[in-house]
Short mmCIF file of C-alpha atoms in Angstrom, two decimals:
data_model
loop_
_atom_site.label_atom_id
_atom_site.label_comp_id
_atom_site.label_asym_id
_atom_site.label_seq_id
_atom_site.Cartn_x
_atom_site.Cartn_y
_atom_site.Cartn_z
CA UNK A 1 0.00 0.00 0.00
CA UNK A 2 2.83 2.34 0.84
CA UNK A 3 4.50 1.91 -2.54
CA UNK A 4 1.25 2.82 -4.33
CA UNK A 5 0.89 5.96 -2.21
CA UNK A 6 4.45 7.01 -2.96
CA UNK A 7 4.02 6.32 -6.67
CA UNK A 8 0.83 8.42 -6.71
CA UNK A 9 2.55 11.35 -5.00
CA UNK A 10 5.43 11.27 -7.46
CA UNK A 11 3.01 11.00 -10.36
CA UNK A 12 1.16 14.11 -9.22
CA UNK A 13 4.47 15.91 -8.75
CA UNK A 14 5.60 15.11 -12.27
CA UNK A 15 2.30 16.02 -13.94
CA UNK A 16 1.85 19.38 -12.25
CA UNK A 17 5.39 20.64 -11.67
CA UNK A 18 7.62 19.25 -14.38
CA UNK A 19 7.49 21.10 -17.70
CA UNK A 20 4.87 19.56 -19.92
CA UNK A 21 6.91 20.19 -23.00
CA UNK A 22 9.49 17.68 -21.76
CA UNK A 23 7.03 14.84 -22.26
CA UNK A 24 4.22 16.02 -24.51
CA UNK A 25 4.72 17.14 -28.06
CA UNK A 26 3.03 17.01 -31.41
CA UNK A 27 5.73 18.13 -33.78
CA UNK A 28 8.56 16.13 -35.20
CA UNK A 29 11.79 16.62 -33.26
CA UNK A 30 15.09 16.55 -35.17
CA UNK A 31 17.10 13.40 -34.72
CA UNK A 32 20.19 15.14 -33.38
CA UNK A 33 21.72 12.03 -31.89
CA UNK A 34 21.69 9.99 -35.08
CA UNK A 35 22.68 12.95 -37.25
CA UNK A 36 25.66 13.66 -35.01
CA UNK A 37 26.74 10.06 -35.35
CA UNK A 38 26.24 10.04 -39.10
CA UNK A 39 23.61 7.32 -38.80
CA UNK A 40 20.87 7.39 -41.37
CA UNK A 41 17.27 7.07 -40.35
CA UNK A 42 14.85 5.36 -42.75
CA UNK A 43 11.09 5.62 -42.93
CA UNK A 44 8.97 2.49 -42.93
CA UNK A 45 8.40 2.61 -46.68
CA UNK A 46 12.17 2.50 -47.30
CA UNK A 47 12.91 -0.04 -44.57
CA UNK A 48 13.76 -2.82 -46.99
CA UNK A 49 16.22 -0.68 -48.88
CA UNK A 50 19.59 -1.84 -50.03
CA UNK A 51 21.88 -0.69 -47.22
CA UNK A 52 22.03 -0.97 -43.45
CA UNK A 53 20.68 1.99 -41.55
CA UNK A 54 23.95 2.21 -39.65
CA UNK A 55 25.90 3.07 -42.81
CA UNK A 56 27.82 6.33 -42.60
CA UNK A 57 26.78 9.27 -44.73
CA UNK A 58 28.67 9.60 -47.95
CA UNK A 59 31.04 12.45 -48.71
CA UNK A 60 28.44 14.30 -50.75
CA UNK A 61 26.95 15.74 -47.58
CA UNK A 62 23.63 14.01 -48.02
CA UNK A 63 21.37 14.26 -45.01
CA UNK A 64 19.59 11.37 -43.30
CA UNK A 65 16.31 10.43 -44.93
CA UNK A 66 13.25 11.43 -42.89
CA UNK A 67 9.94 9.80 -43.46
CA UNK A 68 6.78 11.57 -44.44
CA UNK A 69 4.00 11.64 -41.89
CA UNK A 70 0.49 12.88 -41.71
CA UNK A 71 -0.05 16.45 -40.52
CA UNK A 72 0.42 16.64 -36.78
CA UNK A 73 1.86 13.15 -36.64
CA UNK A 74 5.40 11.95 -36.05
CA UNK A 75 7.17 9.76 -38.57
CA UNK A 76 6.90 6.06 -37.81
CA UNK A 77 10.61 5.33 -37.96
CA UNK A 78 13.05 3.31 -35.90
CA UNK A 79 16.78 3.30 -36.56
CA UNK A 80 18.61 -0.03 -36.69
CA UNK A 81 22.16 0.70 -35.55
CA UNK A 82 24.49 -2.19 -36.36
CA UNK A 83 27.57 -3.29 -38.21
CA UNK A 84 26.76 -4.12 -41.85
CA UNK A 85 26.55 -7.89 -42.29
CA UNK A 86 24.54 -10.58 -44.02
CA UNK A 87 22.37 -11.02 -40.92
CA UNK A 88 21.74 -7.27 -40.70
CA UNK A 89 20.59 -7.20 -44.32
CA UNK A 90 18.36 -10.20 -43.70
CA UNK A 91 16.76 -8.53 -40.67
CA UNK A 92 16.06 -5.35 -42.63
CA UNK A 93 14.38 -7.34 -45.35
CA UNK A 94 12.29 -9.74 -43.27
CA UNK A 95 11.57 -7.88 -40.00
CA UNK A 96 8.89 -5.49 -41.17
CA UNK A 97 7.81 -4.79 -37.58
CA UNK A 98 11.08 -2.91 -37.02
CA UNK A 99 9.88 -0.03 -39.18
CA UNK A 100 6.19 -0.28 -38.33
CA UNK A 101 6.15 1.78 -35.15
CA UNK A 102 3.69 4.67 -34.78
CA UNK A 103 4.42 6.37 -31.41
CA UNK A 104 1.48 7.99 -29.67
CA UNK A 105 1.62 11.80 -29.91
CA UNK A 106 -0.57 14.66 -28.80
CA UNK A 107 -2.00 15.61 -25.41
CA UNK A 108 -2.61 12.12 -24.12
CA UNK A 109 -0.92 10.44 -21.18
CA UNK A 110 0.40 7.67 -23.46
CA UNK A 111 2.56 10.27 -25.22
CA UNK A 112 4.43 10.85 -21.96
CA UNK A 113 7.56 8.74 -21.62
CA UNK A 114 7.39 8.95 -17.84
CA UNK A 115 3.70 8.09 -17.49
CA UNK A 116 3.71 5.11 -19.82
CA UNK A 117 6.85 3.81 -18.09
CA UNK A 118 5.20 4.05 -14.68
CA UNK A 119 2.04 2.46 -16.07
CA UNK A 120 3.89 -0.58 -17.44
CA UNK A 121 5.90 -1.00 -14.24
CA UNK A 122 3.30 -0.40 -11.53
CA UNK A 123 -0.24 -0.71 -12.82
CA UNK A 124 -1.86 -4.10 -12.00
CA UNK A 125 -2.68 -6.43 -14.85
CA UNK A 126 -5.19 -9.25 -14.97
CA UNK A 127 -3.28 -11.86 -16.90
CA UNK A 128 -4.94 -14.75 -18.70
CA UNK A 129 -2.05 -17.08 -17.90
CA UNK A 130 -1.12 -18.97 -14.77
CA UNK A 131 2.28 -20.02 -13.54
CA UNK A 132 3.70 -23.35 -12.41
CA UNK A 133 6.78 -22.89 -10.22
CA UNK A 134 9.94 -24.98 -10.13
CA UNK A 135 12.18 -24.30 -7.12
CA UNK A 136 15.75 -25.18 -8.09
CA UNK A 137 18.31 -26.06 -5.44
CA UNK A 138 21.77 -24.76 -6.32
CA UNK A 139 25.22 -26.05 -5.48
CA UNK A 140 25.45 -23.92 -2.30
CA UNK A 141 21.92 -24.97 -1.17
CA UNK A 142 20.45 -21.67 -2.32
CA UNK A 143 17.15 -21.53 -4.19
CA UNK A 144 16.09 -19.85 -7.40
CA UNK A 145 12.80 -20.46 -9.15
CA UNK A 146 11.41 -20.78 -12.66
CA UNK A 147 7.76 -19.80 -13.21
CA UNK A 148 6.45 -21.63 -16.29
CA UNK A 149 3.55 -19.81 -17.93
CA UNK A 150 0.62 -21.99 -19.03
CA UNK A 151 -2.82 -20.99 -20.36
CA UNK A 152 -5.52 -20.78 -17.69
CA UNK A 153 -7.72 -23.21 -19.63
CA UNK A 154 -5.02 -25.88 -19.88
CA UNK A 155 -5.74 -28.89 -17.67
CA UNK A 156 -2.30 -30.42 -17.97
CA UNK A 157 -0.05 -28.41 -15.70
CA UNK A 158 3.32 -29.42 -17.16
CA UNK A 159 4.65 -29.91 -20.65
CA UNK A 160 6.31 -33.10 -21.83
CA UNK A 161 10.09 -33.28 -21.83
CA UNK A 162 9.83 -34.48 -25.46
CA UNK A 163 8.15 -31.25 -26.56
CA UNK A 164 9.89 -29.47 -29.43
CA UNK A 165 8.33 -26.10 -28.62
CA UNK A 166 10.91 -23.33 -28.15
CA UNK A 167 11.53 -22.09 -24.61
CA UNK A 168 11.46 -18.36 -23.91
CA UNK A 169 13.48 -17.52 -20.79
CA UNK A 170 12.37 -14.15 -19.38
CA UNK A 171 14.61 -12.27 -16.95
CA UNK A 172 12.73 -9.48 -15.13
CA UNK A 173 14.36 -6.37 -13.70
CA UNK A 174 17.01 -6.67 -10.99
CA UNK A 175 14.50 -5.65 -8.29
CA UNK A 176 12.37 -8.75 -8.86
CA UNK A 177 9.23 -6.83 -9.84
CA UNK A 178 6.98 -8.77 -12.24
CA UNK A 179 5.55 -6.00 -14.39
CA UNK A 180 2.73 -5.75 -16.90
CA UNK A 181 5.38 -5.90 -19.59
CA UNK A 182 6.50 -9.37 -18.43
CA UNK A 183 2.96 -10.71 -18.09
CA UNK A 184 1.92 -9.49 -21.53
CA UNK A 185 5.07 -10.93 -23.06
CA UNK A 186 4.20 -14.32 -21.52
CA UNK A 187 0.72 -14.13 -23.05
CA UNK A 188 2.00 -13.29 -26.51
CA UNK A 189 4.73 -15.93 -26.35
CA UNK A 190 2.17 -18.61 -25.45
CA UNK A 191 -0.03 -17.58 -28.36
CA UNK A 192 2.96 -18.03 -30.71
CA UNK A 193 3.87 -21.51 -29.48
CA UNK A 194 6.65 -20.69 -27.01
CA UNK A 195 7.06 -22.09 -23.49
CA UNK A 196 7.71 -18.96 -21.37
CA UNK A 197 9.67 -19.33 -18.14
CA UNK A 198 10.32 -16.40 -15.77
CA UNK A 199 13.61 -16.59 -13.86
CA UNK A 200 13.40 -15.42 -10.22
CA UNK A 201 16.58 -14.70 -8.29
CA UNK A 202 17.19 -15.64 -4.68
CA UNK A 203 14.57 -14.03 -2.45
CA UNK A 204 12.67 -12.48 -5.39
CA UNK A 205 8.97 -12.87 -6.11
CA UNK A 206 8.30 -15.21 -3.19
CA UNK A 207 11.35 -17.43 -3.75
CA UNK A 208 12.59 -18.59 -0.31
CA UNK A 209 15.98 -17.27 0.82
CA UNK A 210 17.59 -20.42 2.21
CA UNK A 211 21.15 -19.04 2.45
CA UNK A 212 22.41 -15.69 3.67
CA UNK A 213 23.45 -14.75 0.18
CA UNK A 214 21.82 -12.62 -2.48
CA UNK A 215 22.67 -12.68 -6.16
CA UNK A 216 24.98 -9.87 -7.20
CA UNK A 217 23.93 -7.61 -10.05
CA UNK A 218 25.98 -9.25 -12.80
CA UNK A 219 26.78 -12.67 -11.32
CA UNK A 220 25.48 -15.29 -13.80
CA UNK A 221 26.32 -18.41 -11.77
CA UNK A 222 22.72 -19.00 -10.62
CA UNK A 223 21.35 -18.33 -14.10
CA UNK A 224 23.87 -20.76 -15.58
CA UNK A 225 22.53 -23.59 -13.42
CA UNK A 226 18.95 -22.68 -14.24
CA UNK A 227 19.69 -22.79 -17.97
CA UNK A 228 21.24 -26.23 -17.58
CA UNK A 229 18.10 -27.41 -15.84
CA UNK A 230 15.97 -26.05 -18.70
CA UNK A 231 18.11 -27.92 -21.20
CA UNK A 232 17.61 -31.18 -19.27
CA UNK A 233 13.89 -30.62 -18.98
CA UNK A 234 13.33 -29.50 -22.60
CA UNK A 235 16.25 -30.95 -24.58
CA UNK A 236 14.43 -30.90 -27.93
CA UNK A 237 13.41 -27.22 -28.00
CA UNK A 238 15.50 -24.18 -28.83
CA UNK A 239 16.12 -21.66 -26.06
CA UNK A 240 15.60 -17.92 -26.48
CA UNK A 241 16.09 -15.22 -23.83
CA UNK A 242 14.48 -11.84 -23.16
CA UNK A 243 15.50 -9.42 -20.42
CA UNK A 244 13.73 -6.36 -19.12
CA UNK A 245 15.30 -3.13 -17.90
CA UNK A 246 18.13 -3.66 -15.37
CA UNK A 247 17.68 -7.43 -15.71
CA UNK A 248 19.61 -7.10 -18.97
CA UNK A 249 22.78 -6.82 -16.89
CA UNK A 250 22.38 -10.43 -15.80
CA UNK A 251 21.61 -11.68 -19.31
CA UNK A 252 24.55 -9.86 -20.92
CA UNK A 253 26.87 -11.12 -18.17
CA UNK A 254 25.71 -14.68 -18.78
CA UNK A 255 26.14 -14.47 -22.55
CA UNK A 256 29.61 -12.97 -22.16
CA UNK A 257 30.88 -15.51 -19.65
CA UNK A 258 29.42 -18.57 -21.42
CA UNK A 259 30.18 -17.52 -24.99
CA UNK A 260 29.31 -20.26 -27.48
CA UNK A 261 28.24 -22.58 -24.62
CA UNK A 262 25.28 -20.45 -23.55
CA UNK A 263 22.68 -22.82 -25.16
CA UNK A 264 20.77 -19.69 -26.23
CA UNK A 265 19.80 -19.24 -29.90
CA UNK A 266 19.12 -15.47 -29.79
CA UNK A 267 18.42 -12.83 -27.14
CA UNK A 268 16.61 -9.50 -26.82
CA UNK A 269 17.11 -6.76 -24.22
CA UNK A 270 14.11 -4.46 -23.69
CA UNK A 271 15.14 -0.98 -22.50
CA UNK A 272 18.46 -2.26 -21.11
CA UNK A 273 20.80 -0.40 -18.78
CA UNK A 274 24.33 -0.74 -20.18
CA UNK A 275 26.68 1.47 -18.15
CA UNK A 276 25.49 0.12 -14.83
CA UNK A 277 28.10 1.55 -12.45
CA UNK A 278 27.44 5.04 -13.79
CA UNK A 279 23.68 4.36 -13.60
CA UNK A 280 23.90 3.45 -9.90
CA UNK A 281 26.10 6.45 -9.17
CA UNK A 282 24.16 9.07 -11.15
CA UNK A 283 21.03 7.13 -12.00
CA UNK A 284 17.60 8.54 -12.76
CA UNK A 285 16.20 11.60 -10.98
CA UNK A 286 16.07 11.44 -7.18
CA UNK A 287 12.30 10.72 -6.87
CA UNK A 288 12.68 7.62 -9.04
CA UNK A 289 15.83 6.57 -7.20
CA UNK A 290 14.03 6.93 -3.90
CA UNK A 291 11.06 4.86 -5.06
CA UNK A 292 13.27 2.08 -6.45
CA UNK A 293 15.37 1.99 -3.28
CA UNK A 294 12.19 1.92 -1.17
CA UNK A 295 10.78 -1.01 -3.13
CA UNK A 296 14.02 -2.94 -2.78
CA UNK A 297 14.11 -2.35 0.99
CA UNK A 298 10.49 -3.44 1.35
CA UNK A 299 11.30 -6.74 -0.37
CA UNK A 300 14.34 -7.27 1.87
CA UNK A 301 12.60 -6.34 5.11
CA UNK A 302 11.31 -9.91 5.62
CA UNK A 303 14.95 -11.09 5.79
CA UNK A 304 16.13 -8.35 8.12
CA UNK A 305 16.98 -10.68 11.00
CA UNK A 306 18.93 -13.11 8.83
CA UNK A 307 20.82 -10.38 7.00
CA UNK A 308 21.71 -8.81 10.34
CA UNK A 309 24.18 -11.65 10.93
CA UNK A 310 26.47 -10.50 8.11
CA UNK A 311 25.78 -6.79 7.64
CA UNK A 312 24.65 -3.67 9.44
CA UNK A 313 21.00 -3.64 8.50
CA UNK A 314 20.51 -0.16 9.95
CA UNK A 315 22.77 1.22 7.23
CA UNK A 316 20.90 -0.81 4.61
CA UNK A 317 17.38 0.24 5.57
CA UNK A 318 18.31 3.89 6.09
CA UNK A 319 19.70 4.15 2.54
CA UNK A 320 17.90 6.51 0.18
CA UNK A 321 19.71 5.85 -3.10
CA UNK A 322 20.33 2.87 -5.34
CA UNK A 323 24.09 3.09 -4.82
CA UNK A 324 23.76 3.10 -1.03
CA UNK A 325 21.54 0.01 -1.09
CA UNK A 326 23.84 -1.84 -3.49
CA UNK A 327 26.91 -0.96 -1.44
CA UNK A 328 25.30 -2.12 1.79
CA UNK A 329 24.30 -5.43 0.21
CA UNK A 330 27.25 -6.40 -1.95
CA UNK A 331 30.29 -4.14 -1.75
CA UNK A 332 30.63 -4.83 1.96
CA UNK A 333 30.47 -1.25 3.19
CA UNK A 334 28.22 -2.24 6.07
CA UNK A 335 29.71 -5.55 7.24
CA UNK A 336 29.44 -6.42 10.90
CA UNK A 337 32.74 -5.85 12.70
CA UNK A 338 34.44 -4.01 9.86
CA UNK A 339 34.02 -0.61 8.27
CA UNK A 340 34.81 -2.04 4.85
CA UNK A 341 35.51 -5.68 4.13
CA UNK A 342 37.36 -7.08 1.16
CA UNK A 343 35.06 -9.28 -1.01
CA UNK A 344 34.91 -12.98 -0.21
CA UNK A 345 37.91 -14.93 -1.43
CA UNK A 346 40.28 -11.95 -1.67
CA UNK A 347 41.42 -11.73 1.96
CA UNK A 348 40.28 -10.88 5.47
CA UNK A 349 41.36 -7.28 5.81
CA UNK A 350 39.58 -3.97 5.37
CA UNK A 351 39.88 -1.69 2.38
CA UNK A 352 38.71 1.67 1.12
CA UNK A 353 35.01 2.03 0.34
CA UNK A 354 35.60 3.49 -3.10
CA UNK A 355 38.06 0.74 -4.01
CA UNK A 356 35.58 -1.94 -2.94
CA UNK A 357 32.84 -0.29 -5.00
CA UNK A 358 35.06 -0.22 -8.11
CA UNK A 359 36.11 -3.83 -7.51
CA UNK A 360 32.48 -4.86 -7.25
CA UNK A 361 31.73 -3.45 -10.69
CA UNK A 362 34.84 -5.02 -12.21
CA UNK A 363 33.17 -8.34 -11.42
CA UNK A 364 29.60 -7.31 -12.28
CA UNK A 365 29.72 -4.84 -15.18
CA UNK A 366 27.49 -6.44 -17.87
CA UNK A 367 29.80 -5.55 -20.79
CA UNK A 368 32.99 -6.87 -19.19
CA UNK A 369 33.08 -9.94 -21.49
CA UNK A 370 31.07 -8.56 -24.36
CA UNK A 371 33.58 -9.72 -26.98
CA UNK A 372 32.80 -13.34 -26.04
CA UNK A 373 29.10 -13.11 -26.94
CA UNK A 374 28.46 -15.55 -29.79
CA UNK A 375 24.75 -15.14 -30.59
CA UNK A 376 22.63 -12.32 -32.07
CA UNK A 377 21.49 -9.85 -29.39
CA UNK A 378 18.91 -7.14 -30.14
CA UNK A 379 18.48 -4.15 -27.83
CA UNK A 380 15.23 -2.17 -28.12
CA UNK A 381 15.65 1.34 -26.70
CA UNK A 382 13.88 4.69 -26.77
CA UNK A 383 15.70 8.01 -26.77
CA UNK A 384 13.26 9.48 -24.24
CA UNK A 385 13.77 6.68 -21.68
CA UNK A 386 13.45 8.42 -18.27
CA UNK A 387 15.00 5.52 -16.34
CA UNK A 388 18.13 4.86 -18.39
CA UNK A 389 18.89 8.54 -18.99
CA UNK A 390 20.29 10.50 -21.91
CA UNK A 391 20.87 8.27 -24.93
CA UNK A 392 24.01 10.13 -25.98
CA UNK A 393 25.90 9.12 -22.83
CA UNK A 394 24.19 5.88 -21.75
CA UNK A 395 24.09 3.91 -25.02
CA UNK A 396 27.39 2.28 -26.13
CA UNK A 397 26.81 3.02 -29.81
CA UNK A 398 30.37 2.04 -30.69
CA UNK A 399 29.54 -1.51 -29.56
CA UNK A 400 26.70 -1.84 -32.06
CA UNK A 401 28.71 -0.32 -34.90
CA UNK A 402 31.71 -2.65 -34.43
CA UNK A 403 30.35 -5.94 -33.04
CA UNK A 404 28.38 -8.00 -35.61
CA UNK A 405 26.43 -9.83 -32.87
CA UNK A 406 24.79 -6.72 -31.40
CA UNK A 407 21.88 -4.78 -32.92
CA UNK A 408 20.24 -1.64 -31.57
CA UNK A 409 16.69 -0.69 -32.52
CA UNK A 410 16.46 2.93 -31.44
CA UNK A 411 13.16 4.82 -31.46
CA UNK A 412 12.45 8.49 -30.90
CA UNK A 413 9.73 7.77 -28.33
CA UNK A 414 8.72 4.83 -26.18
CA UNK A 415 9.78 5.48 -22.60
CA UNK A 416 11.11 2.63 -20.47
CA UNK A 417 9.61 -0.72 -21.53
CA UNK A 418 6.56 1.23 -22.72
CA UNK A 419 6.53 1.63 -26.53
CA UNK A 420 2.86 2.57 -26.69
CA UNK A 421 1.80 2.71 -30.33
CA UNK A 422 -1.22 3.81 -32.27
CA UNK A 423 -2.87 1.97 -35.11
CA UNK A 424 -1.89 2.60 -38.73
CA UNK A 425 -5.35 4.04 -39.41
CA UNK A 426 -4.94 6.77 -36.79
CA UNK A 427 -1.31 7.38 -37.72
CA UNK A 428 -2.43 7.99 -41.31
CA UNK A 429 -4.50 10.95 -40.19
CA UNK A 430 -7.71 9.71 -38.57
CA UNK A 431 -8.85 12.06 -35.80
CA UNK A 432 -7.87 11.04 -32.26
CA UNK A 433 -9.87 11.80 -29.15
CA UNK A 434 -8.24 14.53 -27.11
CA UNK A 435 -6.76 13.09 -23.93
CA UNK A 436 -7.86 9.56 -24.73
CA UNK A 437 -6.36 6.93 -22.40
CA UNK A 438 -7.17 3.99 -24.63
CA UNK A 439 -5.05 4.53 -27.70
CA UNK A 440 -4.31 1.34 -29.54
CA UNK A 441 -0.90 -0.10 -28.87
CA UNK A 442 0.00 -1.58 -32.19
CA UNK A 443 -0.90 -1.86 -35.81
CA UNK A 444 -2.72 -5.06 -34.97
CA UNK A 445 -5.34 -2.98 -33.19
CA UNK A 446 -4.95 -4.72 -29.84
CA UNK A 447 -4.79 -2.36 -26.89
CA UNK A 448 -2.80 -4.93 -24.87
CA UNK A 449 -0.11 -5.58 -27.48
CA UNK A 450 3.26 -3.88 -27.13
CA UNK A 451 5.17 -3.06 -30.29
CA UNK A 452 8.37 -4.26 -28.60
CA UNK A 453 6.86 -7.72 -28.07
CA UNK A 454 6.09 -8.03 -31.77
CA UNK A 455 9.70 -7.04 -32.47
CA UNK A 456 10.97 -9.73 -30.07
CA UNK A 457 9.13 -12.60 -31.71
CA UNK A 458 9.88 -11.45 -35.25
CA UNK A 459 13.57 -11.10 -34.43
CA UNK A 460 13.68 -14.66 -33.07
CA UNK A 461 11.92 -16.01 -36.15
CA UNK A 462 14.17 -14.12 -38.56
CA UNK A 463 17.47 -15.07 -36.90
CA UNK A 464 16.46 -18.73 -36.73
CA UNK A 465 15.44 -18.77 -40.39
CA UNK A 466 18.67 -17.04 -41.36
CA UNK A 467 20.94 -19.54 -39.61
CA UNK A 468 18.89 -22.47 -40.87
CA UNK A 469 19.35 -21.18 -44.41
CA UNK A 470 23.07 -20.72 -43.79
CA UNK A 471 23.34 -24.29 -42.50
CA UNK A 472 21.52 -25.66 -45.53
CA UNK A 473 23.79 -23.71 -47.84
CA UNK A 474 26.86 -25.14 -46.13
CA UNK A 475 25.52 -28.67 -46.43
CA UNK A 476 24.75 -28.13 -50.12
CA UNK A 477 28.24 -26.75 -50.72
CA UNK A 478 29.75 -29.75 -48.93
CA UNK A 479 27.78 -32.17 -51.11
CA UNK A 480 28.93 -30.38 -54.23
CA UNK A 481 32.52 -30.78 -53.12
CA UNK A 482 31.90 -34.51 -52.80
CA UNK A 483 31.92 -34.57 -49.00
CA UNK A 484 28.38 -35.85 -48.74
CA UNK A 485 26.54 -35.01 -45.56
CA UNK A 486 29.56 -35.38 -43.29
CA UNK A 487 29.40 -31.75 -42.28
CA UNK A 488 25.65 -31.86 -41.83
CA UNK A 489 23.56 -32.52 -38.79
CA UNK A 490 20.41 -31.05 -37.60
CA UNK A 491 20.01 -27.47 -38.75
CA UNK A 492 21.12 -24.76 -36.33
CA UNK A 493 21.17 -26.72 -33.09
CA UNK A 494 23.40 -25.66 -30.25
CA UNK A 495 25.45 -28.07 -28.22
CA UNK A 496 23.12 -30.17 -26.05
CA UNK A 497 23.37 -33.03 -23.59
CA UNK A 498 22.46 -36.62 -24.34
CA UNK A 499 18.84 -37.30 -23.47
CA UNK A 500 17.63 -40.09 -21.22
CA UNK A 501 14.54 -42.23 -21.32
CA UNK A 502 13.17 -40.52 -18.23
CA UNK A 503 14.33 -38.16 -15.50
CA UNK A 504 13.62 -38.67 -11.76
CA UNK A 505 10.09 -37.40 -11.16
CA UNK A 506 9.64 -34.08 -9.29
CA UNK A 507 13.37 -33.77 -8.69
CA UNK A 508 14.35 -30.11 -8.58
CA UNK A 509 17.87 -30.64 -7.21
CA UNK A 510 19.98 -29.79 -10.24
CA UNK A 511 23.05 -31.67 -9.08
CA UNK A 512 21.02 -34.79 -8.33
CA UNK A 513 19.86 -34.75 -11.95
CA UNK A 514 23.43 -34.23 -13.16
CA UNK A 515 24.78 -37.13 -11.09
CA UNK A 516 21.93 -39.40 -12.22
CA UNK A 517 22.58 -38.42 -15.82
CA UNK A 518 26.29 -39.23 -15.59
CA UNK A 519 25.66 -42.61 -13.98
CA UNK A 520 23.09 -43.44 -16.67
CA UNK A 521 25.41 -42.59 -19.56
CA UNK A 522 28.19 -44.74 -18.09
#
């Protein structure tokens, strides 16, 4: 109840005090960021053109192409920033949703980046799916959980281990909040034949905290064990991953550390936070920082007695910023019996607070092993994101322009995990009701469909089709060289474990399954 009251007070503060022109606008704003970078911006009608939208401008001084829009409407464009490659060209040609985004404009609350971000994060949502939970015991006796989404009308609670349906692993934000965005993504994934599974960290979303240890921001060890469990449970289906907001730090850390052994076919980050140390230090505006820190402390309050054995909980629960909370939890600034403790495994002495904070982010910065990522990763971002901050300083554009595995879909509007869209009919010039709160979200006409979710599923389909085609071409070339099908195999399958006839029923101890598997294969 308290968090709703605080959110309401901040909402009123923003609406009545902050300048309305910061969030509401009807005219087209110049794309200064992309122009300064020399990145061209294509309208939807030219989306399937011959060159990548990240190509530099030529020496003739030509300006970026801007799309035509109806009077009073903003162009429905999204810039794909990437390194030119065969996959990039394929995505431009086959992912029509990328350029089919009509942001809501005018004097309606959905045109506000802040309001639609708060709506997607805090407003309750009556989902048509239900969840079946698997509690997974880890190597140190800690617990994480996987919530498998199933339709409410489905009588059978669990899917067969022989199912070939693809698995969609969803990683929510680092605070453990299950938002409308996550629930709607589960619904859409189910309707497209996926098996959605939401990963919950230790102590998040009702997961019991069985050890006095919380998962650090970018520590992928728990996620690695959960992915292995998914591969044992669904060995025949491909695995895709989607992360939301600050949860992208965990996904990027996992992909970087595991490299080609991640078992993931493709991944998408929705409104990710890239430069995380800077985000915790500077972060969003102080009201948002205060609300996020308050929510995190409310979730941890049930473990106050247990956490008191290893840290000074008074310092934790009196913190008013994201950095102060993170330092109290993980960088050991509030350890019992020591002003500042060196991280576990590095010694028993005390060190400077600033040095411990920097050392913490050396181990947890999401982009620390970015060169090891071996799968396509799409990031969907909006330039007016109020949580991430200014796009010029918070987006690592050089990463997308130099690394062929990373793609950035950058929109002018959309907020943080919002991306409210209007229908093509209204974007073409049909009159809109002044102040309407029920603007359609997508060209499909569904008010509960996010444009970013359509992008996610189309990106997964396109990347899979592309690599399947590449694999078939290689097999055909091998046959022409007289090698037969020796270099063949099943199209585009990642390394997987040998399957068994059956797995111990209701066994959620990962290591028990591993040991049983090894004894069986011997």
